[in-house]
PDB file of C-alpha atoms in Angstrom:
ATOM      1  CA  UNK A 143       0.000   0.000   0.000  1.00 57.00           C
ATOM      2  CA  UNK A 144       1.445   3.782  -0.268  1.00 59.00           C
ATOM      3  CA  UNK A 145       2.616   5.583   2.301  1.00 77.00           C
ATOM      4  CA  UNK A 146       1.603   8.994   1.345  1.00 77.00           C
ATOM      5  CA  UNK A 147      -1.645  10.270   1.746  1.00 74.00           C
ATOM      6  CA  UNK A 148      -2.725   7.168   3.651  1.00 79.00           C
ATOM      7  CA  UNK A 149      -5.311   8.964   6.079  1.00 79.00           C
ATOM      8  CA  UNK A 150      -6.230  11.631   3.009  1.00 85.00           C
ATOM      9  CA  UNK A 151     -10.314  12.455   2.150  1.00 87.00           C
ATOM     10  CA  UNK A 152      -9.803  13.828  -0.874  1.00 90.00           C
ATOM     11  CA  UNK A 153     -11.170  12.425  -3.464  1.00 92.00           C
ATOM     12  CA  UNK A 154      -9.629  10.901  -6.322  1.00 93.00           C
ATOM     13  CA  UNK A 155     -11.865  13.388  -8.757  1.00 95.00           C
ATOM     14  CA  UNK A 156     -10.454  16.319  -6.664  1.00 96.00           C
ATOM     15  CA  UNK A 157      -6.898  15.468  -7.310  1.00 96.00           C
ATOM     16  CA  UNK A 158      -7.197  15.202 -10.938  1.00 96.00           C
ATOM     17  CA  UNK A 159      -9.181  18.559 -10.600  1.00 96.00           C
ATOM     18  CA  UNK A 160      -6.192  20.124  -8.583  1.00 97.00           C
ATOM     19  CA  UNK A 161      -3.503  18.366 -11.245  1.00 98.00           C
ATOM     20  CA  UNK A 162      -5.314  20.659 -13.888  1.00 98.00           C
ATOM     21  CA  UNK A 163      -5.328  23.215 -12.292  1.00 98.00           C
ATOM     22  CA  UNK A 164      -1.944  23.573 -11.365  1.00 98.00           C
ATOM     23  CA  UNK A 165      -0.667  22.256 -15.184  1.00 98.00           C
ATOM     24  CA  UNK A 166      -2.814  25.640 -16.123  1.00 97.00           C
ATOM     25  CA  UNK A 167      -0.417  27.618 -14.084  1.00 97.00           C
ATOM     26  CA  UNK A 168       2.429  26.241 -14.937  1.00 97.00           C
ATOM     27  CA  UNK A 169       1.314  27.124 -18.596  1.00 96.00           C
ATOM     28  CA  UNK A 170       0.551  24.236 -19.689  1.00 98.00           C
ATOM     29  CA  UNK A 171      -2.165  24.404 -22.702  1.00 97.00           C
ATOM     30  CA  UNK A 172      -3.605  21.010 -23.137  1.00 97.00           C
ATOM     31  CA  UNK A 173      -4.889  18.469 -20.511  1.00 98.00           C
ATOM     32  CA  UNK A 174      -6.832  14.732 -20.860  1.00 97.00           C
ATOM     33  CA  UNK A 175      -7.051  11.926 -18.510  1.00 97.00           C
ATOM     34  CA  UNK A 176      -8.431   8.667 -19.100  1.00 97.00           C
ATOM     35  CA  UNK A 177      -8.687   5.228 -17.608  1.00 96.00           C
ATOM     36  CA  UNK A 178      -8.918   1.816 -19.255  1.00 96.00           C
ATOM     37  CA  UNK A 179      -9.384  -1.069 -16.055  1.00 95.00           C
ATOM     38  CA  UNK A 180      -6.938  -0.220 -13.338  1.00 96.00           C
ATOM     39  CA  UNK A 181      -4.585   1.896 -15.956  1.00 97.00           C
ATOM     40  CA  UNK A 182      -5.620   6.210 -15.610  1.00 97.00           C
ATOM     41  CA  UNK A 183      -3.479   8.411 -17.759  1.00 97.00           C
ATOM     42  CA  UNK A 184      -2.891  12.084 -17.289  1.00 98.00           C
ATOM     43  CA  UNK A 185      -1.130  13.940 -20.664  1.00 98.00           C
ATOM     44  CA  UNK A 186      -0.534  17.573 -21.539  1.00 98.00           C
ATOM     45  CA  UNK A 187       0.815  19.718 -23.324  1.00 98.00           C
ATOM     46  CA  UNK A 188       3.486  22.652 -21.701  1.00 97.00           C
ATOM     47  CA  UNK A 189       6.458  24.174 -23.316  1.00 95.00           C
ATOM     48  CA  UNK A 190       5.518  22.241 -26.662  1.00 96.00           C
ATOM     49  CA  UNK A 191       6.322  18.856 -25.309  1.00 97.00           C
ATOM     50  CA  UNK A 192       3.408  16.017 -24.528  1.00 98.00           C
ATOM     51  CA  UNK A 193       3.930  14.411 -21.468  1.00 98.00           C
ATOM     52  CA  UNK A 194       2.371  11.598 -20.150  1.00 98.00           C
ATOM     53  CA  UNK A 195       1.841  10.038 -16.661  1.00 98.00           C
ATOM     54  CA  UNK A 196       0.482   6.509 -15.946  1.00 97.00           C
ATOM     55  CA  UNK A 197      -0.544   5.667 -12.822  1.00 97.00           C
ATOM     56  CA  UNK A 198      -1.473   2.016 -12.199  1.00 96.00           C
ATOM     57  CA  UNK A 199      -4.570   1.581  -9.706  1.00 96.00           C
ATOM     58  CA  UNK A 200      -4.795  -1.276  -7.838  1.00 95.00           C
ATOM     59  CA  UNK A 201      -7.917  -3.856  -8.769  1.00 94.00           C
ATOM     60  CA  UNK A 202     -10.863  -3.913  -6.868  1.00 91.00           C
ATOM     61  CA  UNK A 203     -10.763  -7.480  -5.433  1.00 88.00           C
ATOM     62  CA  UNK A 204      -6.962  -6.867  -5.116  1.00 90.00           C
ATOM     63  CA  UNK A 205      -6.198  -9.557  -2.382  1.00 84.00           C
ATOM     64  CA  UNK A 206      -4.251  -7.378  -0.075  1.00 86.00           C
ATOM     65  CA  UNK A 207      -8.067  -5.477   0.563  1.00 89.00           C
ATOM     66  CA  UNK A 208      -9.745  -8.466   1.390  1.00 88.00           C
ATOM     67  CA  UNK A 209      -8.220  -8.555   5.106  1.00 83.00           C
ATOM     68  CA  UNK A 210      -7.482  -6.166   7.794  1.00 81.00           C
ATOM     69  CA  UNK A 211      -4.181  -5.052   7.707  1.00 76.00           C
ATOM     70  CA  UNK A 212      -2.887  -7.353  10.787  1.00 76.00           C
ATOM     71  CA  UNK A 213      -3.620  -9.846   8.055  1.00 75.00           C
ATOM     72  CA  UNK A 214      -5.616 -12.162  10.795  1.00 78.00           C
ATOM     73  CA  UNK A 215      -9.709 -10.967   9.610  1.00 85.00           C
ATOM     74  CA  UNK A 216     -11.439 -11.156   6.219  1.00 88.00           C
ATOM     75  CA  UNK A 217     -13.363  -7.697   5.660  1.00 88.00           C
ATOM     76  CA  UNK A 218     -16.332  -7.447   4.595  1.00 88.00           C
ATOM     77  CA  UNK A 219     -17.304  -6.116   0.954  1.00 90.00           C
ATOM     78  CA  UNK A 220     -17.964  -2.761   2.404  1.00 93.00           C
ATOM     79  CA  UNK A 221     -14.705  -2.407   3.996  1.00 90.00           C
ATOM     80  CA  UNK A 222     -12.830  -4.540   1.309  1.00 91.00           C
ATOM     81  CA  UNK A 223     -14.164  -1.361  -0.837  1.00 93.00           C
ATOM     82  CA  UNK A 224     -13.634   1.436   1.347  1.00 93.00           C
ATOM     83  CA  UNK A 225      -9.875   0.495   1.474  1.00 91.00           C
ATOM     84  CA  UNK A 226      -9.373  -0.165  -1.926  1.00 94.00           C
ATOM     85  CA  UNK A 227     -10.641   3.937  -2.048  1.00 94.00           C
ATOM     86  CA  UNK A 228      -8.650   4.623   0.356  1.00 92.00           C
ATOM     87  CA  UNK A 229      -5.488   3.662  -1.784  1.00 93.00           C
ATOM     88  CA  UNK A 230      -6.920   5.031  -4.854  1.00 95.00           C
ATOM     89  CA  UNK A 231      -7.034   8.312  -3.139  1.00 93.00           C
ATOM     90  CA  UNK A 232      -3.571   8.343  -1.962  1.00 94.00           C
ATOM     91  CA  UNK A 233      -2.157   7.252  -4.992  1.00 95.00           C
ATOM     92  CA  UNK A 234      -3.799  10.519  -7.113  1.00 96.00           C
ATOM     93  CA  UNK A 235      -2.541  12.530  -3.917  1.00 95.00           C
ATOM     94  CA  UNK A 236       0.710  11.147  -4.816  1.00 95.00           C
ATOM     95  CA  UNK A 237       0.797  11.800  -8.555  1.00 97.00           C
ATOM     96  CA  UNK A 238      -0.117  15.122  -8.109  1.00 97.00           C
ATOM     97  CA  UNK A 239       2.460  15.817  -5.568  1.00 96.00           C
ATOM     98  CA  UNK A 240       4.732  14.510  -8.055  1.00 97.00           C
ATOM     99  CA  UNK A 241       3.691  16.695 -10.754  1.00 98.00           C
ATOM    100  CA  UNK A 242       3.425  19.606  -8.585  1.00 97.00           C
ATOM    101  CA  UNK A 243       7.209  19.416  -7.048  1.00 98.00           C
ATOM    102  CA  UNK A 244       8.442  19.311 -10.772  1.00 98.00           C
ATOM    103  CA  UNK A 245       6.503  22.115 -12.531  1.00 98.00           C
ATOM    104  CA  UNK A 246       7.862  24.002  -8.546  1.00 98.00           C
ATOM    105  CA  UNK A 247      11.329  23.137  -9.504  1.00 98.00           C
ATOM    106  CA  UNK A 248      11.696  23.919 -13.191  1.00 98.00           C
ATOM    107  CA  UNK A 249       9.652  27.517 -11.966  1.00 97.00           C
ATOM    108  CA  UNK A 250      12.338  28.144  -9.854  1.00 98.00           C
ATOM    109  CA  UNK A 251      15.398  27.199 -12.235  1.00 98.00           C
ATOM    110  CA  UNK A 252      16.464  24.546 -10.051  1.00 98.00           C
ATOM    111  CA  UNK A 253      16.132  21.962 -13.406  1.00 98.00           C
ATOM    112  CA  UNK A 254      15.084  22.561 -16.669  1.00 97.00           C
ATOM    113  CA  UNK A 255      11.588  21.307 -18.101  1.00 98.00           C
ATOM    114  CA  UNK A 256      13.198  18.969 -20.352  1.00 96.00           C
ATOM    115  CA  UNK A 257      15.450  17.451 -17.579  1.00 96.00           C
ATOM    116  CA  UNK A 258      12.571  17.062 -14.978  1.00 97.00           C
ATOM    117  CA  UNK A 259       9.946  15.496 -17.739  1.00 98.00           C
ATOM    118  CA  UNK A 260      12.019  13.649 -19.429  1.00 97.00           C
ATOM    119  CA  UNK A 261      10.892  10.178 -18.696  1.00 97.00           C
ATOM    120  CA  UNK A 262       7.601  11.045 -19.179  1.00 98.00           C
ATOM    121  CA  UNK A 263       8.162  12.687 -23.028  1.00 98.00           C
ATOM    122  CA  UNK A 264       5.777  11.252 -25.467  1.00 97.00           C
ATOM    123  CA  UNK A 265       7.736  10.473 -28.656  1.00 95.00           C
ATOM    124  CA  UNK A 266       6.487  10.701 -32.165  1.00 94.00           C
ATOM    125  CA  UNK A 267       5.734   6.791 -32.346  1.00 95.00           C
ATOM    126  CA  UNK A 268       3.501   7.257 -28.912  1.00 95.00           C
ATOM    127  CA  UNK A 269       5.956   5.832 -26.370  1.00 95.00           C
ATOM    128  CA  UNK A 270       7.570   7.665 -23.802  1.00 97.00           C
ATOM    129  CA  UNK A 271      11.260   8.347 -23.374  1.00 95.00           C
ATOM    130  CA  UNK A 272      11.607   6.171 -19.809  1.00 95.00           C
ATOM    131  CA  UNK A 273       9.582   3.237 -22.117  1.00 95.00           C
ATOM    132  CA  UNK A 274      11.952   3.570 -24.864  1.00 91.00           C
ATOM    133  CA  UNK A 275      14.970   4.513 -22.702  1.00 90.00           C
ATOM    134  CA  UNK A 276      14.848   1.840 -19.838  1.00 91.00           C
ATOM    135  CA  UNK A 277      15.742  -1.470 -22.033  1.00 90.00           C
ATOM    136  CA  UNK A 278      18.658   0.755 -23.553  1.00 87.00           C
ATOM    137  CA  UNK A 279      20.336   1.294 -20.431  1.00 89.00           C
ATOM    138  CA  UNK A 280      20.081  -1.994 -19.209  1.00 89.00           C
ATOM    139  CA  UNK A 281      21.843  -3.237 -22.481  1.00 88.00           C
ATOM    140  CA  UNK A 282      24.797  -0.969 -22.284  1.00 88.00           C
ATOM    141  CA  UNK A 283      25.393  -1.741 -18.696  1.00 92.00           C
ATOM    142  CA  UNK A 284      25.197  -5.515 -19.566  1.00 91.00           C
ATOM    143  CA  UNK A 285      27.253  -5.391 -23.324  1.00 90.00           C
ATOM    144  CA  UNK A 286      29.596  -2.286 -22.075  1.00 89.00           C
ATOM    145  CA  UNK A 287      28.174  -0.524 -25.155  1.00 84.00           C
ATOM    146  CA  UNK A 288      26.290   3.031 -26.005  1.00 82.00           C
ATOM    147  CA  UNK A 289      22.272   2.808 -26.736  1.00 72.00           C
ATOM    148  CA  UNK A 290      20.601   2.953 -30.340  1.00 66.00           C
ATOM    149  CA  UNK A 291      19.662   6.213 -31.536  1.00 66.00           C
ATOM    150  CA  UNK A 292      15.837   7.260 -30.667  1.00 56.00           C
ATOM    151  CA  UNK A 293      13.560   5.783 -32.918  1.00 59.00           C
ATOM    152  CA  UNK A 294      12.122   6.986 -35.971  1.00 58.00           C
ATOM    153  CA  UNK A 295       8.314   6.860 -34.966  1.00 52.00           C
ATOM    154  CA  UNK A 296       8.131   5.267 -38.588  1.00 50.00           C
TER     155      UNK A 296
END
């Protein structure tokens, strides 16, 4: 379970409100979000980049909601529910903390946009950088070898 936010009432809908709102500060000028099963998306569009967040939701019937967190009762669907919200709502607490602290830091020239949102870069072929990016690194620490260029998006 996260750690952040654990006790927090505010609701998931709330924190995507507040991540909009604080994109629009930062000037961002394009916003969506969007969920397919336990996968929610937030993308937008600020200093003429796309960048895209994904943050993974735990399932409903998720086991580790089914008991009390001593691990020794079974809840009941009500409270089986209730904690699976609970997480849900920390989690989007999280994110936007997350996205918050960046747009702070490149506002105060402590990084630069590109440095700070770099993972999260869409790229012409719909990936993101960190997607693309990850399985390089891991191949030139294991050959000793430089990554591929980027990819075409063709």
């Amino acid at each position: 379970m996260s750690n952040y936010a654990t006790q927090t009432t505010v609701s998931a809908d709330r924190s995507r409100t507040e991540i909009e709102r604080v994109l629009t500060r930062f000037g961002a000028d394009q916003f969506m979000y969007g969920w397919e099963g336990t996968k929610s998306v937030i993308q937008f569009r600020a200093q003429g980049r796309l960048i895209r967040f994904l943050l993974e939701l735990p399932a409903k019937d998720d086991p580790r909601f089914l008991l009390t967190p001593t691990g020794r009762r079974r809840r009941d669907s009500a409270a089986a529910y209730k904690a699976w919200e609970q997480e849900t709502r920390s989690l989007w607490r999280a994110l936007g903390l997350v996205i918050k602290a960046k747009l702070v830091a490149v506002d105060d020239g402590i990084v630069t946009f590109e440095a700070e949102f770099l993972a999260h870069v869409v790229l012409p072929d719909g990936s993101t950088v960190g997607a693309w990016v990850a399985p390089q690194i891991a191949a030139a620490y294991e050959s000793g070898g430089m990554p591929h260029a980027l990819p075409s998006g063709t």
